mmCIF file of N, CA and C in Angstrom:
data_model
loop_
_atom_site.group_PDB
_atom_site.id
_atom_site.type_symbol
_atom_site.label_atom_id
_atom_site.label_comp_id
_atom_site.label_asym_id
_atom_site.label_seq_id
_atom_site.Cartn_x
_atom_site.Cartn_y
_atom_site.Cartn_z
ATOM 1 N N MET A 145 -55.992 -48.282 95.886
ATOM 2 C CA MET A 145 -55.660 -47.418 94.807
ATOM 3 C C MET A 145 -55.904 -45.931 95.110
ATOM 4 N N SER A 146 -57.046 -45.642 95.744
ATOM 5 C CA SER A 146 -57.393 -44.182 95.986
ATOM 6 C C SER A 146 -56.467 -43.611 97.048
ATOM 7 N N ASP A 147 -55.904 -44.419 97.965
ATOM 8 C CA ASP A 147 -54.918 -43.942 98.945
ATOM 9 C C ASP A 147 -53.613 -43.574 98.230
ATOM 10 N N MET A 148 -53.245 -44.391 97.252
ATOM 11 C CA MET A 148 -52.035 -44.091 96.508
ATOM 12 C C MET A 148 -52.165 -42.793 95.723
ATOM 13 N N ALA A 149 -53.343 -42.604 95.125
ATOM 14 C CA ALA A 149 -53.626 -41.392 94.284
ATOM 15 C C ALA A 149 -53.631 -40.157 95.213
ATOM 16 N N LYS A 150 -54.064 -40.335 96.397
ATOM 17 C CA LYS A 150 -54.183 -39.178 97.320
ATOM 18 C C LYS A 150 -52.795 -38.695 97.728
ATOM 19 N N ASP A 151 -51.834 -39.607 97.836
ATOM 20 C CA ASP A 151 -50.522 -39.213 98.302
ATOM 21 C C ASP A 151 -49.586 -38.758 97.170
ATOM 22 N N THR A 152 -50.011 -38.858 95.936
ATOM 23 C CA THR A 152 -49.138 -38.573 94.764
ATOM 24 C C THR A 152 -49.179 -37.033 94.528
ATOM 25 N N TYR A 153 -50.201 -36.343 94.761
ATOM 26 C CA TYR A 153 -50.241 -34.925 94.524
ATOM 27 C C TYR A 153 -50.024 -34.062 95.818
ATOM 28 N N PHE A 154 -48.938 -33.367 95.805
ATOM 29 C CA PHE A 154 -48.567 -32.496 96.978
ATOM 30 C C PHE A 154 -48.768 -33.212 98.325
ATOM 31 N N PRO A 155 -48.053 -34.129 98.624
ATOM 32 C CA PRO A 155 -48.127 -34.844 99.932
ATOM 33 C C PRO A 155 -47.786 -33.898 101.128
ATOM 34 N N SER A 156 -47.034 -32.873 100.886
ATOM 35 C CA SER A 156 -46.610 -31.937 101.943
ATOM 36 C C SER A 156 -47.788 -31.114 102.441
ATOM 37 N N LEU A 157 -48.725 -30.839 101.561
ATOM 38 C CA LEU A 157 -49.902 -30.045 101.903
ATOM 39 C C LEU A 157 -50.844 -30.708 102.843
ATOM 40 N N GLY A 158 -50.969 -32.060 102.640
ATOM 41 C CA GLY A 158 -51.950 -32.884 103.427
ATOM 42 C C GLY A 158 -53.423 -32.346 103.119
ATOM 43 N N GLY A 159 -54.159 -32.127 104.159
ATOM 44 C CA GLY A 159 -55.509 -31.706 103.980
ATOM 45 C C GLY A 159 -55.645 -30.182 104.360
ATOM 46 N N THR A 160 -54.610 -29.422 104.448
ATOM 47 C CA THR A 160 -54.728 -28.086 104.972
ATOM 48 C C THR A 160 -55.509 -27.122 104.002
ATOM 49 N N LEU A 161 -55.494 -27.335 102.757
ATOM 50 C CA LEU A 161 -56.201 -26.453 101.899
ATOM 51 C C LEU A 161 -57.737 -26.554 102.059
ATOM 52 N N LEU A 162 -58.161 -27.760 102.359
ATOM 53 C CA LEU A 162 -59.621 -27.937 102.570
ATOM 54 C C LEU A 162 -60.094 -27.651 103.954
ATOM 55 N N ASP A 163 -59.075 -27.745 104.888
ATOM 56 C CA ASP A 163 -59.504 -27.553 106.321
ATOM 57 C C ASP A 163 -59.734 -26.066 106.628
ATOM 58 N N ASN A 164 -58.933 -25.152 105.972
ATOM 59 C CA ASN A 164 -59.015 -23.799 106.285
ATOM 60 C C ASN A 164 -59.825 -23.070 105.240
ATOM 61 N N THR A 165 -61.209 -23.169 105.371
ATOM 62 C CA THR A 165 -62.068 -22.476 104.397
ATOM 63 C C THR A 165 -62.173 -21.048 104.726
ATOM 64 N N VAL A 166 -62.594 -20.204 103.720
ATOM 65 C CA VAL A 166 -62.770 -18.809 103.893
ATOM 66 C C VAL A 166 -64.191 -18.489 104.100
ATOM 67 N N GLU A 167 -64.424 -17.632 105.112
ATOM 68 C CA GLU A 167 -65.805 -17.279 105.493
ATOM 69 C C GLU A 167 -66.396 -16.466 104.344
ATOM 70 N N LYS A 168 -67.680 -16.510 104.159
ATOM 71 C CA LYS A 168 -68.257 -15.667 103.063
ATOM 72 C C LYS A 168 -68.212 -14.186 103.326
ATOM 73 N N ASP A 169 -68.159 -13.837 104.619
ATOM 74 C CA ASP A 169 -68.032 -12.447 104.994
ATOM 75 C C ASP A 169 -66.658 -11.792 104.617
ATOM 76 N N GLU A 170 -65.655 -12.717 104.539
ATOM 77 C CA GLU A 170 -64.319 -12.245 104.258
ATOM 78 C C GLU A 170 -64.034 -12.123 102.738
ATOM 79 N N ILE A 171 -64.906 -12.680 101.963
ATOM 80 C CA ILE A 171 -64.688 -12.531 100.468
ATOM 81 C C ILE A 171 -65.188 -11.222 99.993
ATOM 82 N N PHE A 172 -64.317 -10.482 99.305
ATOM 83 C CA PHE A 172 -64.599 -9.179 98.805
ATOM 84 C C PHE A 172 -64.530 -9.133 97.290
ATOM 85 N N ASP A 173 -65.589 -8.844 96.655
ATOM 86 C CA ASP A 173 -65.575 -8.749 95.209
ATOM 87 C C ASP A 173 -65.680 -7.286 94.817
ATOM 88 N N PRO A 174 -64.660 -6.671 94.233
ATOM 89 C CA PRO A 174 -64.663 -5.314 93.951
ATOM 90 C C PRO A 174 -65.745 -4.923 92.887
ATOM 91 N N MET A 175 -66.136 -5.845 91.911
ATOM 92 C CA MET A 175 -67.071 -5.476 91.054
ATOM 93 C C MET A 175 -68.462 -5.385 91.640
ATOM 94 N N THR A 176 -68.751 -6.162 92.661
ATOM 95 C CA THR A 176 -69.977 -6.078 93.428
ATOM 96 C C THR A 176 -70.096 -4.813 94.129
ATOM 97 N N GLN A 177 -68.944 -4.370 94.723
ATOM 98 C CA GLN A 177 -68.992 -3.104 95.397
ATOM 99 C C GLN A 177 -69.223 -1.907 94.493
ATOM 100 N N VAL A 178 -68.632 -2.040 93.259
ATOM 101 C CA VAL A 178 -68.880 -0.982 92.239
ATOM 102 C C VAL A 178 -70.438 -0.936 91.969
ATOM 103 N N TYR A 179 -71.087 -2.019 91.774
ATOM 104 C CA TYR A 179 -72.432 -2.028 91.514
ATOM 105 C C TYR A 179 -73.293 -1.456 92.675
ATOM 106 N N ARG A 180 -72.917 -1.828 93.899
ATOM 107 C CA ARG A 180 -73.561 -1.319 95.026
ATOM 108 C C ARG A 180 -73.437 0.265 95.136
ATOM 109 N N ASP A 181 -72.212 0.715 94.933
ATOM 110 C CA ASP A 181 -71.960 2.154 94.990
ATOM 111 C C ASP A 181 -72.809 2.791 93.948
ATOM 112 N N CYS A 182 -72.896 2.266 92.746
ATOM 113 C CA CYS A 182 -73.655 2.864 91.708
ATOM 114 C C CYS A 182 -75.076 2.927 92.067
ATOM 115 N N LEU A 183 -75.664 1.848 92.573
ATOM 116 C CA LEU A 183 -77.149 1.821 92.909
ATOM 117 C C LEU A 183 -77.549 2.618 94.037
ATOM 118 N N PHE A 184 -76.807 2.463 95.215
ATOM 119 C CA PHE A 184 -77.240 2.972 96.438
ATOM 120 C C PHE A 184 -76.611 4.324 96.864
ATOM 121 N N GLU A 185 -75.528 4.623 96.250
ATOM 122 C CA GLU A 185 -74.795 5.944 96.558
ATOM 123 C C GLU A 185 -74.798 6.856 95.421
ATOM 124 N N ASN A 186 -75.376 6.504 94.217
ATOM 125 C CA ASN A 186 -75.503 7.291 93.126
ATOM 126 C C ASN A 186 -74.109 7.780 92.506
ATOM 127 N N ASN A 187 -73.179 6.847 92.584
ATOM 128 C CA ASN A 187 -71.831 7.031 92.017
ATOM 129 C C ASN A 187 -71.916 6.671 90.420
ATOM 130 N N ILE A 188 -71.056 7.406 89.627
ATOM 131 C CA ILE A 188 -70.988 7.073 88.258
ATOM 132 C C ILE A 188 -69.594 6.407 88.090
ATOM 133 N N PHE A 189 -69.581 5.318 87.396
ATOM 134 C CA PHE A 189 -68.389 4.592 87.155
ATOM 135 C C PHE A 189 -67.935 4.741 85.762
ATOM 136 N N TYR A 190 -66.650 5.089 85.547
ATOM 137 C CA TYR A 190 -66.086 5.197 84.181
ATOM 138 C C TYR A 190 -65.080 4.144 83.958
ATOM 139 N N ALA A 191 -64.975 3.657 82.720
ATOM 140 C CA ALA A 191 -64.081 2.628 82.376
ATOM 141 C C ALA A 191 -63.163 3.157 81.257
ATOM 142 N N LYS A 192 -61.847 2.876 81.397
ATOM 143 C CA LYS A 192 -60.886 3.293 80.374
ATOM 144 C C LYS A 192 -60.796 2.255 79.305
ATOM 145 N N ASN A 193 -60.616 2.563 78.105
ATOM 146 C CA ASN A 193 -60.510 1.705 77.024
ATOM 147 C C ASN A 193 -59.320 2.093 76.149
ATOM 148 N N VAL A 194 -58.484 1.121 75.888
ATOM 149 C CA VAL A 194 -57.274 1.414 75.028
ATOM 150 C C VAL A 194 -57.438 0.691 73.784
ATOM 151 N N GLY A 195 -57.351 1.357 72.605
ATOM 152 C CA GLY A 195 -57.554 0.774 71.336
ATOM 153 C C GLY A 195 -56.355 1.196 70.408
ATOM 154 N N MET A 196 -56.207 0.389 69.369
ATOM 155 C CA MET A 196 -55.201 0.670 68.335
ATOM 156 C C MET A 196 -55.904 1.350 67.185
ATOM 157 N N ARG A 197 -55.286 2.371 66.687
ATOM 158 C CA ARG A 197 -55.842 3.154 65.487
ATOM 159 C C ARG A 197 -54.706 3.260 64.465
ATOM 160 N N THR A 198 -55.105 3.376 63.231
ATOM 161 C CA THR A 198 -54.092 3.669 62.232
ATOM 162 C C THR A 198 -54.469 4.844 61.434
ATOM 163 N N LYS A 199 -53.610 5.712 61.107
ATOM 164 C CA LYS A 199 -53.854 6.954 60.254
ATOM 165 C C LYS A 199 -52.608 7.092 59.422
ATOM 166 N N ASN A 200 -52.795 7.122 58.115
ATOM 167 C CA ASN A 200 -51.689 7.231 57.116
ATOM 168 C C ASN A 200 -50.592 6.261 57.450
ATOM 169 N N HIS A 201 -50.958 5.001 57.687
ATOM 170 C CA HIS A 201 -49.984 3.888 57.868
ATOM 171 C C HIS A 201 -49.205 4.064 59.265
ATOM 172 N N VAL A 202 -49.688 4.922 60.197
ATOM 173 C CA VAL A 202 -49.056 5.101 61.457
ATOM 174 C C VAL A 202 -50.012 4.375 62.482
ATOM 175 N N ILE A 203 -49.475 3.487 63.247
ATOM 176 C CA ILE A 203 -50.179 2.792 64.234
ATOM 177 C C ILE A 203 -50.051 3.524 65.595
ATOM 178 N N SER A 204 -51.126 3.758 66.260
ATOM 179 C CA SER A 204 -50.933 4.482 67.551
ATOM 180 C C SER A 204 -52.068 3.884 68.485
ATOM 181 N N LEU A 205 -51.778 4.024 69.770
ATOM 182 C CA LEU A 205 -52.724 3.564 70.793
ATOM 183 C C LEU A 205 -53.526 4.827 71.274
ATOM 184 N N ILE A 206 -54.799 4.688 71.360
ATOM 185 C CA ILE A 206 -55.688 5.767 71.760
ATOM 186 C C ILE A 206 -56.391 5.255 72.979
ATOM 187 N N GLU A 207 -56.336 6.104 74.064
ATOM 188 C CA GLU A 207 -57.058 5.788 75.305
ATOM 189 C C GLU A 207 -58.262 6.649 75.365
ATOM 190 N N SER A 208 -59.474 6.028 75.669
ATOM 191 C CA SER A 208 -60.736 6.710 75.770
ATOM 192 C C SER A 208 -61.375 6.288 77.138
ATOM 193 N N GLU A 209 -62.120 7.165 77.624
ATOM 194 C CA GLU A 209 -62.877 6.903 78.893
ATOM 195 C C GLU A 209 -64.415 7.092 78.595
ATOM 196 N N LYS A 210 -65.067 5.981 79.011
ATOM 197 C CA LYS A 210 -66.530 5.983 78.802
ATOM 198 C C LYS A 210 -67.314 5.761 80.057
ATOM 199 N N LYS A 211 -68.481 6.144 80.095
ATOM 200 C CA LYS A 211 -69.406 5.837 81.242
ATOM 201 C C LYS A 211 -69.798 4.429 81.167
ATOM 202 N N ALA A 212 -69.495 3.597 82.217
ATOM 203 C CA ALA A 212 -69.773 2.214 82.280
ATOM 204 C C ALA A 212 -71.059 1.953 83.071
ATOM 205 N N LEU A 213 -71.217 2.576 84.208
ATOM 206 C CA LEU A 213 -72.324 2.330 85.066
ATOM 207 C C LEU A 213 -72.871 3.697 85.504
ATOM 208 N N SER A 214 -74.128 3.952 85.508
ATOM 209 C CA SER A 214 -74.762 5.171 85.932
ATOM 210 C C SER A 214 -76.047 4.828 86.672
ATOM 211 N N PRO A 215 -76.313 5.526 87.762
ATOM 212 C CA PRO A 215 -77.505 5.254 88.529
ATOM 213 C C PRO A 215 -78.753 5.842 87.892
ATOM 214 N N ILE A 216 -78.504 6.653 86.929
ATOM 215 C CA ILE A 216 -79.655 7.417 86.227
ATOM 216 C C ILE A 216 -80.018 6.515 85.061
ATOM 217 N N ASP A 217 -81.241 5.977 85.091
ATOM 218 C CA ASP A 217 -81.738 5.181 83.981
ATOM 219 C C ASP A 217 -82.887 5.904 83.431
ATOM 220 N N ILE A 218 -82.691 6.572 82.228
ATOM 221 C CA ILE A 218 -83.772 7.443 81.653
ATOM 222 C C ILE A 218 -84.734 6.703 80.832
ATOM 223 N N LYS A 219 -84.526 5.359 80.690
ATOM 224 C CA LYS A 219 -85.438 4.604 79.902
ATOM 225 C C LYS A 219 -86.524 3.881 80.693
ATOM 226 N N CYS A 220 -86.465 3.912 82.029
ATOM 227 C CA CYS A 220 -87.434 3.153 82.810
ATOM 228 C C CYS A 220 -87.899 3.995 83.942
ATOM 229 N N TRP A 221 -89.084 3.681 84.486
ATOM 230 C CA TRP A 221 -89.650 4.297 85.666
ATOM 231 C C TRP A 221 -89.063 3.422 86.824
ATOM 232 N N ILE A 222 -88.397 4.060 87.741
ATOM 233 C CA ILE A 222 -87.767 3.315 88.850
ATOM 234 C C ILE A 222 -88.503 3.544 90.116
ATOM 235 N N TRP A 223 -88.758 2.428 90.882
ATOM 236 C CA TRP A 223 -89.522 2.443 92.045
ATOM 237 C C TRP A 223 -88.569 2.978 93.163
ATOM 238 N N SER A 224 -89.151 3.210 94.387
ATOM 239 C CA SER A 224 -88.366 3.855 95.481
ATOM 240 C C SER A 224 -87.235 3.018 95.948
ATOM 241 N N ASP A 225 -87.199 1.681 95.786
ATOM 242 C CA ASP A 225 -86.080 0.912 96.262
ATOM 243 C C ASP A 225 -84.861 1.107 95.368
ATOM 244 N N GLY A 226 -84.943 1.816 94.319
ATOM 245 C CA GLY A 226 -83.776 1.964 93.417
ATOM 246 C C GLY A 226 -83.379 0.870 92.525
ATOM 247 N N ILE A 227 -83.963 -0.263 92.572
ATOM 248 C CA ILE A 227 -83.640 -1.484 91.866
ATOM 249 C C ILE A 227 -84.754 -1.845 90.864
ATOM 250 N N SER A 228 -85.956 -1.927 91.397
ATOM 251 C CA SER A 228 -87.068 -2.334 90.503
ATOM 252 C C SER A 228 -87.420 -1.256 89.515
ATOM 253 N N SER A 229 -87.806 -1.635 88.283
ATOM 254 C CA SER A 229 -88.148 -0.602 87.297
ATOM 255 C C SER A 229 -89.194 -1.269 86.400
ATOM 256 N N LEU A 230 -89.876 -0.334 85.686
ATOM 257 C CA LEU A 230 -90.874 -0.649 84.693
ATOM 258 C C LEU A 230 -90.623 0.268 83.547
ATOM 259 N N PRO A 231 -90.901 -0.236 82.262
ATOM 260 C CA PRO A 231 -90.759 0.567 81.106
ATOM 261 C C PRO A 231 -91.810 1.721 81.133
ATOM 262 N N PHE A 232 -91.474 2.854 80.466
ATOM 263 C CA PHE A 232 -92.529 3.932 80.385
ATOM 264 C C PHE A 232 -93.677 3.449 79.698
ATOM 265 N N GLY A 233 -94.862 3.897 80.060
ATOM 266 C CA GLY A 233 -96.160 3.430 79.603
ATOM 267 C C GLY A 233 -96.722 2.181 80.040
ATOM 268 N N HIS A 234 -96.049 1.557 81.093
ATOM 269 C CA HIS A 234 -96.605 0.334 81.712
ATOM 270 C C HIS A 234 -97.846 0.687 82.487
ATOM 271 N N TRP A 235 -98.788 -0.291 82.423
ATOM 272 C CA TRP A 235 -100.132 -0.042 83.083
ATOM 273 C C TRP A 235 -99.986 0.158 84.656
ATOM 274 N N ARG A 236 -99.012 -0.420 85.239
ATOM 275 C CA ARG A 236 -98.921 -0.233 86.730
ATOM 276 C C ARG A 236 -98.501 1.169 87.037
ATOM 277 N N ILE A 237 -97.781 1.867 86.170
ATOM 278 C CA ILE A 237 -97.445 3.274 86.426
ATOM 279 C C ILE A 237 -98.745 4.202 86.452
ATOM 280 N N GLN A 238 -99.700 3.840 85.623
ATOM 281 C CA GLN A 238 -100.958 4.534 85.573
ATOM 282 C C GLN A 238 -101.769 4.277 86.831
ATOM 283 N N VAL A 239 -101.654 3.039 87.322
ATOM 284 C CA VAL A 239 -102.392 2.680 88.613
ATOM 285 C C VAL A 239 -101.748 3.509 89.691
ATOM 286 N N TYR A 240 -100.437 3.576 89.788
ATOM 287 C CA TYR A 240 -99.684 4.277 90.774
ATOM 288 C C TYR A 240 -100.106 5.755 90.711
ATOM 289 N N LYS A 241 -100.183 6.397 89.541
ATOM 290 C CA LYS A 241 -100.469 7.855 89.488
ATOM 291 C C LYS A 241 -101.937 8.096 89.877
ATOM 292 N N LYS A 242 -102.861 7.171 89.495
ATOM 293 C CA LYS A 242 -104.306 7.386 89.911
ATOM 294 C C LYS A 242 -104.426 7.253 91.391
ATOM 295 N N LEU A 243 -103.635 6.346 92.054
ATOM 296 C CA LEU A 243 -103.736 6.225 93.488
ATOM 297 C C LEU A 243 -103.234 7.521 94.178
ATOM 298 N N LEU A 244 -102.161 8.095 93.653
ATOM 299 C CA LEU A 244 -101.621 9.381 94.191
ATOM 300 C C LEU A 244 -102.704 10.386 94.046
ATOM 301 N N GLU A 245 -103.385 10.485 92.914
ATOM 302 C CA GLU A 245 -104.415 11.577 92.783
ATOM 303 C C GLU A 245 -105.483 11.425 93.720
ATOM 304 N N ARG A 246 -105.799 10.219 94.137
ATOM 305 C CA ARG A 246 -106.918 9.965 95.069
ATOM 306 C C ARG A 246 -106.535 10.261 96.519
ATOM 307 N N GLY A 247 -105.228 10.523 96.753
ATOM 308 C CA GLY A 247 -104.799 10.992 98.006
ATOM 309 C C GLY A 247 -104.048 9.799 98.853
ATOM 310 N N THR A 248 -103.751 8.775 98.196
ATOM 311 C CA THR A 248 -102.999 7.652 98.818
ATOM 312 C C THR A 248 -101.560 8.102 98.960
ATOM 313 N N ASN A 249 -101.032 7.787 100.134
ATOM 314 C CA ASN A 249 -99.536 8.204 100.233
ATOM 315 C C ASN A 249 -98.626 7.385 99.375
ATOM 316 N N HIS A 250 -97.427 7.862 99.162
ATOM 317 C CA HIS A 250 -96.439 7.329 98.190
ATOM 318 C C HIS A 250 -96.119 5.823 98.443
ATOM 319 N N GLU A 251 -95.883 5.477 99.637
ATOM 320 C CA GLU A 251 -95.411 4.065 99.969
ATOM 321 C C GLU A 251 -96.600 3.040 99.696
ATOM 322 N N ALA A 252 -97.771 3.491 100.205
ATOM 323 C CA ALA A 252 -98.937 2.620 100.032
ATOM 324 C C ALA A 252 -99.388 2.414 98.508
ATOM 325 N N ALA A 253 -99.314 3.623 97.831
ATOM 326 C CA ALA A 253 -99.649 3.505 96.403
ATOM 327 C C ALA A 253 -98.682 2.612 95.649
ATOM 328 N N GLU A 254 -97.339 2.649 95.966
ATOM 329 C CA GLU A 254 -96.397 1.922 95.324
ATOM 330 C C GLU A 254 -96.620 0.393 95.541
ATOM 331 N N LYS A 255 -96.911 0.087 96.857
ATOM 332 C CA LYS A 255 -97.241 -1.352 97.202
ATOM 333 C C LYS A 255 -98.413 -1.838 96.433
ATOM 334 N N ILE A 256 -99.520 -1.032 96.352
ATOM 335 C CA ILE A 256 -100.714 -1.414 95.750
ATOM 336 C C ILE A 256 -100.473 -1.599 94.208
ATOM 337 N N ALA A 257 -99.700 -0.678 93.597
ATOM 338 C CA ALA A 257 -99.500 -0.753 92.164
ATOM 339 C C ALA A 257 -98.580 -2.013 91.836
ATOM 340 N N ILE A 258 -97.679 -2.298 92.703
ATOM 341 C CA ILE A 258 -96.798 -3.464 92.399
ATOM 342 C C ILE A 258 -97.576 -4.763 92.488
ATOM 343 N N GLY A 259 -98.498 -4.780 93.490
ATOM 344 C CA GLY A 259 -99.247 -6.035 93.740
ATOM 345 C C GLY A 259 -100.485 -6.139 92.918
ATOM 346 N N THR A 260 -100.904 -5.201 92.127
ATOM 347 C CA THR A 260 -102.067 -5.237 91.340
ATOM 348 C C THR A 260 -101.935 -6.178 90.163
ATOM 349 N N ARG A 261 -102.968 -6.938 89.826
ATOM 350 C CA ARG A 261 -102.977 -7.894 88.853
ATOM 351 C C ARG A 261 -104.033 -7.435 87.852
ATOM 352 N N LEU A 262 -103.810 -7.668 86.536
ATOM 353 C CA LEU A 262 -104.841 -7.464 85.569
ATOM 354 C C LEU A 262 -105.938 -8.536 85.651
ATOM 355 N N PRO A 263 -107.153 -8.165 85.403
ATOM 356 C CA PRO A 263 -108.244 -9.204 85.428
ATOM 357 C C PRO A 263 -108.084 -10.120 84.195
ATOM 358 N N GLU A 264 -108.394 -11.446 84.452
ATOM 359 C CA GLU A 264 -108.314 -12.380 83.365
ATOM 360 C C GLU A 264 -109.457 -12.240 82.451
ATOM 361 N N LYS A 265 -109.158 -12.226 81.121
ATOM 362 C CA LYS A 265 -110.310 -11.999 80.211
ATOM 363 C C LYS A 265 -110.955 -13.373 79.766
ATOM 364 N N TYR A 266 -110.172 -14.425 79.881
ATOM 365 C CA TYR A 266 -110.674 -15.737 79.375
ATOM 366 C C TYR A 266 -111.016 -16.685 80.455
#
């Protein structure tokens, strides 16, 4: 029965669709590239939006352009890798600043601050 079902759908294709797989390096996702450009090359990405509006019973299409992705995140403290972030006022930021005041270099202070754990109270 399974042999019969195998031959009923596109018998001319045979097994060619499964035999010729695509390498992962050849797959290109444009949205992933946009995210990478935003994070690592500091590009700003704008998106166009088309909406319908009515005024005095007249329907019209309005096109607007908005900022969709921005590398500048003003709500968080961003580490030097450009990806990891902490909210302002986080205790690890204070550890980092105190290490810099004591003369520790930037990279070492960042590693220590990220790896620091709070002491257990209980």
